[in-house]
Phi, psi and omega in degrees: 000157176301325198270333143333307203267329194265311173293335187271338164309312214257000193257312186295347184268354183276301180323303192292329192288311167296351188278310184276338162288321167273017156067029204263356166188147209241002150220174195196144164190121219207142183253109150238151176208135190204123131085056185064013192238119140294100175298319188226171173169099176208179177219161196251160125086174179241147205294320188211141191288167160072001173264158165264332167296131188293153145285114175270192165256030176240021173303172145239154214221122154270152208270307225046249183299323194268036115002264169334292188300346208260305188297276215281025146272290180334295194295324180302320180252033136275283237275356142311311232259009187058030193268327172203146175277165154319299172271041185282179213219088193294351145341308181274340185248005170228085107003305188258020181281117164258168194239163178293348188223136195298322196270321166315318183311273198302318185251013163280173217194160176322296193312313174280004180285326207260321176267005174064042202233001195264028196086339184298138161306107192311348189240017167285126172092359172304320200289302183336295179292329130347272193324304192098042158278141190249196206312294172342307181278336176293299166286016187250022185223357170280331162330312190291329193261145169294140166299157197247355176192161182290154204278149199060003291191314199221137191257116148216117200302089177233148184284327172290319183326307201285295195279010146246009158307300198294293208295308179324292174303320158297334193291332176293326193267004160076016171202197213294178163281310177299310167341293150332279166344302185263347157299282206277346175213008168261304184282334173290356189224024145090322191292096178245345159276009176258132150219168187259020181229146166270350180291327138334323175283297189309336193270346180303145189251324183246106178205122201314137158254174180278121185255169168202137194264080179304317175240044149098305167331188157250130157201155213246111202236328206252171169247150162220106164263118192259013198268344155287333162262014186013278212308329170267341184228334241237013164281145169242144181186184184234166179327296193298303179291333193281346184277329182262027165279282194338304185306303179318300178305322194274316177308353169062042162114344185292108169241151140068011176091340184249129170308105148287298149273143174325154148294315177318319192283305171302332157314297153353326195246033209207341175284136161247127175288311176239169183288169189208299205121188173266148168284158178263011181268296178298311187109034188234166197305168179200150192222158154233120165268232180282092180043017130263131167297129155224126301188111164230127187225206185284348179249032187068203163317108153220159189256153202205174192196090156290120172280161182182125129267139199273349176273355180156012198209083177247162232209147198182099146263099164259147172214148178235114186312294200296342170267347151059075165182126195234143186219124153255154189229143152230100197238185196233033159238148164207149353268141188251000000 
């Protein structure tokens, strides 16, 4: 109930308050939404150690992994919009993407790319992008690595996987992925501190850096461009744009009174496909489906997502359908 949700804010805002006081991170910045209203929205702590600016809910965030659910929410209003199905065949729509082996190449499709089913090693093309190799070549160098399992056979969590899903689905839709991205799910919600570029982040005047504790501090030392996997790691945004994503998602595609994505499509990205295993945190099963984890635990269904960059940064979305309540949290450190 709302008056649930409303008495557990000031208990969960002590909390956070005690998280920053004991330096246990040095910004924090969070959204709930329930029952189509953003109930809370602030930010804690500092943007950068050793600065004086705060974090607000308009900070920017680099996202990482919480990415994904963002990403296959974009594809989720193509394939509304009939420009490509869940199951297109990325053959037919990246032509020259191959896989190590000819009958995956020809039949993987959005979905298993999205599910983490197509066989890919989970760290294939990660050291590439280390290196600074950019996106074009990486995925055209994934043909070399051998599977990690017989194709649909197996869950392996991959980043590349997911962007050539993404690349694939802008290619049905006759432009870039960032593009995509900001035609089909940032400007229709509105989201204008979100983008799918770092060059866009960096430009941002209130925006997090990234921490890591080398001697036990916080200091903000390393950099990260995430812009070769943009669709798996590489979104930025704030508390405040991230709340009416959230408002899409409870809304089953419905924002502001207008279906924007089907339900059926959207929906789509919320069936779990492949086992995860127990969480090791909860015990509870825990699946993936289309760039959501999905979850059945002591609060029921939820669908859910974590970010982590190992250079300063994690991330949390979680929603509980039947409670028609969704929450991100962001902050600017790792680990955390």
């Amino acid at each position: 109930s709302r008056e649930k949700v409303m008495a557990a804010i000031p208990k969960l805002e002590a909390l956070i308050k005690e998280v920053i006081a004991k330096g246990e991170v040095p910004g924090l910045s969070i959204a709930i939404v329930h029952q189509d209203e953003v109930v809370y929205l602030n930010g804690f702590g500092l943007r950068e150690m050793g600065k004086p600016e705060t974090v607000d809910p308009d900070t920017v965030f680099q996202l990482a992994s919480l990415s994904k659910p963002i990403s296959s929410t974009v594809v989720a209003a193509l394939v509304s919009d009939g420009l490509v199905t869940w199951d297109s065949r990325v053959a037919d729509l990246l032509p020259s993407f191959q896989l190590h082996d000819p009958y995956p190449t020809a039949q993987v499709t959005l979905r298993d790319l999205f599910a983490h089913r197509s066989g890919l090693p989970g760290d294939a093309g990660n050291d590439l992008e280390a290196i600074g190799f950019d996106r074009t070549v990486i995925l055209h160098r994934l043909r070399l690595v051998p599977p990690s399992s017989s194709f649909r056979a197996g869950y392996s969590y991959s980043n590349m996987g997911i962007t050539a899903g993404a690349v694939a689905a802008a290619a049905g839709n006759g432009k870039s992925w960032e593009a995509t991205a900001a035609e089909r799910l940032y400007d229709p919600l509105g989201m204008t501190a979100t983008s799918s570029g770092h060059a866009d982040f960096v430009s941002r005047t209130n925006r997090a850096a990234l921490h890591i504790k080398p001697d036990g501090t916080w200091q903000a030392r390393l950099k990260r461009d995430a812009d070769a996997q943009a669709p798996a790691g590489g979104v930025s945004s704030s508390a405040r744009d991230l709340a009416q994503w959230l408002r899409l998602e409870l809304g089953k595609g419905k924002y502001e009174g207008r279906q924007l994505i089907a339900e059926e499509a959207i929906a789509e990205t919320h069936v779990p496909l492949m086992t995860r295993g127990d969480n090791p945190v909860t015990g509870s099963a825990s699946f993936y489906g289309l760039g959501w984890n999905v979850e059945f635990g002591r609060y029921g269904l939820m669908w859910g997502h974590a970010g982590a960059f190992s250079v300063g940064a994690r991330t949390l979305v979680s929603i509980y359908p039947k409670s028609d309540l969704g929450l991100i949290i962001l902050s600017n450190a790792f680990p955390t």
